[in-house]
């Protein structure tokens, strides 16, 4: 047992040492550049999937091993670690830092929730669309971390409000006839010809007489435990009935008294908390699909695609948004229905009933949201400037090269293709360091005092938000892709996969989507997309299919990590609040995974085809010759 404990303790160290040794025969026996590159690819892939080393540390392995194997020069590898992607990421993080610093995200989320109403179902939908919208511009991790405290406050206030109502009803029953606690309709009816017994107090043995109108006989009347009826059999029957009622009341009292000690008032409250937690986790991830900058997997795809196919102009911010906004909306609505049905029960009539009176639950929700919104105060100068820059950045991204009309990049015809989305991101991002946060003068005790110049964000605040590990990880992926291309490994993989061309293309796409969706549950999303892009691109070239036909759906499915708490940072954040169990996430996440793959397949088979002309092999993609030399 001790040996096993030591083995488990040092499992990562053993994996780090044994993986290169066990794979060493590959480059020693097959002495080709393709085999040597495959050796590096296997090591990096295993380390990324197992996280034996930090992801960003593993990303430096190609920079170490490619020069030693003679695949790439050191300066060539180094140049791949900083690309246009990093400039775009820098501008986006400047925007995200300002949004978080000045609480614009909270105002947007609360305002959108207030628009949809306070019914629990509609409230959940409001939170989902709020989180999805924020996730288009911020990371899914930041979105979940910012919205989840608001959701938790609303959920707890709902539970507390209904607990107070129940306590008031219980308290009102002490010696007073409380109609809310009458049990005559279900329990104490003797028969349909009898006058119903009404207990004055459910916790004492007082009772009124029940009179049989047909027999004209007093059946029983308990007064301080004394029986005044003359029929012994009737007395025994009623005594048994009374014992059942008394025991039931005692059990209800114990449940009510212990409600304050428990976290949830009832099972329905627990289900509500589960549904709200999962809706934030899933919508934070789904919203990121919409924009190129919404998630790191989209950025990695865009950069690797443009690097491999420099003559292609299909992928930009506008085309990606038009493609993915229907996917996001459809998947959000289906996820909402799925979570409603799974945890709360989807009552269509109740959900869409008009003019009904709001319940205590809904009133409590509305009060919490309104109070939270009032705490933000009036729209501040800093929020206004951040929102203006936010809108300008989005407009510049959309109008750079929309395709259906000349964008602003056409103003520089001599430098076609020089300006990219990162140009607009950097322009607006730098303004956050220039525009003063407090430009006006203010009065302090009757004196005019100028405020010290401070920009909207500082470098320290930017550093705290900048995901340097993701930046390095992406750089390692670019280095790996460059090595696979220069060594010939990509071409070799493509020729070996050419028999798949005999299958219908939709089956190839479906298999690819299922594989990446499964792998991303146990590996990080950036690592998964970085591993599979250099494999799937040669596959598309080998079977002479538009690479976008395979790469777009697999990129989107790489984000579908919904099953486990460790599969995605938003999952871990909502799981930490203690409302969920692992099986809750597995049951709900499995349905979302299936829905996600189906919606992506629908998109790539319908509106994506005319957008990107997917049915023809493009001129910007290389043609792999059938006589390509492969590994012997």
Phi, psi and omega in degrees: 000322180295322179297320179294322179295321177293322179298316180294323182295321184253026184298323181292318179297319179295320179295320180296321182280320187281328183301308179297326181290317182290332180269355185300327178301336182300306179283338181284324182273312179263093188273070177228161178296326179297317180293321179294321177292322177297324177300313178295319181298317180295316180298311180297318180297316180294319179293323178291317181291320181273343184055039175297323171246157173305145185304317182291330177290316177300328182297342179275352182299316177302324179295333179276317192267330180298317176295325181293326178272357180074022180279313179221148174289155183300317181292331177290317178297317182299324182292339180281346184279352176225113185235183176302330177306317184292326176292318177298316179299321180299313179296321180294319181292328174300315177297313182297322180297316180292321179299315180291319184296318186259014172063025177294327180298320181292320179295317179297314182297312182294320180296319180292323178293321180295334183287330186269350180100179190244004171301137185309320179293312179292327177299317178296320178295321177298317177296323181294314180290328176296312180295321180295319180295316179295324182291343176295332187243337178249170176289153180296329178295312179297320180298311180297320181293330182275323185275328186300320176300326177294316180297317180297319179296317178297315182298315181293324179293323177298314180297316181295320181297316180289328176296321178295321178297316179296320180296321178295321179293320178294318180295326181290345183274356182284089179087001181237141181289103182260110183298335183291338184251014179288133183248017188291332187288332186249337193239313194259018174280127180279305171201173187289349178261004184253153173282132187290141175282134175238115178282131179292321180222125183292348186251001177242177182259025176276149183200161174261162182284138173258127185248124177280109185290334182283317182269348181057045182229138173285121186280306181196153176208107180274125175225107181056036176083005182256130182269125181254002180281158182259347182267112184293320181295318178298321179299316181295319179298313182292329177296319177294318178299317181298318180299320178297314180297315183297316179295322179295318178296319179298321179293320178295322179298316180298321179294319180291319181294329181272356183297323181291336180276337181272161181283333183237146179288321182203178181296327181297322178295320179297317178297322179297317179296320178298314182297319181292321178298312183292326181295327178288316180299314185286318181291330177296327178278317183295320181300327180294343179293336193290324185241156177300324182271000186288331180212153184296329180295322177296318179295317179297316178300311183299317182290315180293322179295313180292331177288321182282326181236075185294339180277353181275142178234017185288324187264114171211182185299316184293311182295322179295320180296314180298322179293316193264342181298320175295323178299315182296313182296313180299315183291324176297315181294317178295322178295321178298313179297318181297313180292323176299311182294322186287322187248327185246343185082116186272102178263099186298316182296316181292323183294321187252019177283132183260151173074010180279154181283141181288140178278174178297324178299315182291321178296319179296319179298314181298321181294316180297313182295317179296319179296319179296321180291321179295329179297334180288340180074198179286160178297116186279166177299317182296320178294321180297314180296317179299318180295320178297314178296324178300312180294319179298318180298316179297319179295320178294324177294316182292323189262006180295307180207070186293337178099315182269355169205156183296128179271182183290342177293339179288350176289348179238069185295332181287343182235053181296129179085356180287317181274131180235185177298331179293333178297312178294320180296319179292319180302309180286326179297320180294331180295333178295335178271353184254313184294129182290144178282331181228082187276345188262163175269152181225157180267133174231111180055046175082356181251146176276120181235125179280142181275141179297142182291120176224128179289172180302320174225153177254167181295324179295320178293322177296316180299323181294332181264340184288121180278081183298327180296320177294321180299316179291319179301314179297320177300320176297323177295320177297319179297319180295317179296320178297318178295320179296324181287314183288330181280344183093002182294322180299317180293322179295317179298318181298317180292326179289335181265001182300331176300339178294346179296342178285344179276153173301144186297327182292331177289319177299316180295317181297317178298317179298318180296317181295321180296310183291327177295324178287316183293322184291348175288334181247353178232159180292151180300313178299320179295319181297311182292327179292326179286318190274333181300315178294345179269318186283329178297312175297329177298313180298320179293324182292323181264009176055051175242143177309121183305330179295334180299328180259321187287324181295307181296323179291326176297315180295319182289340177296336179278352184277066177254082188247352191282315191242155176300328183272357184286335187206140179304318177301323177300316180294323181295311182289330178293329182292345180282351171085006180274337190251152167250163183301320181294330175299315180291324181294313181296313181290317184293327179297318178295319180293321177300314180296314178298319181298314179297319181294319180294319178296318177297322176298315182295314185287344180262354183236266190287343178287334183297307178290333181296316185245008179053054188288343184279355178240148177281122190285159180285338182279353179263142181288157177253122181274124180285140178294345180265019181297137178289133181238175180292131181289000000 
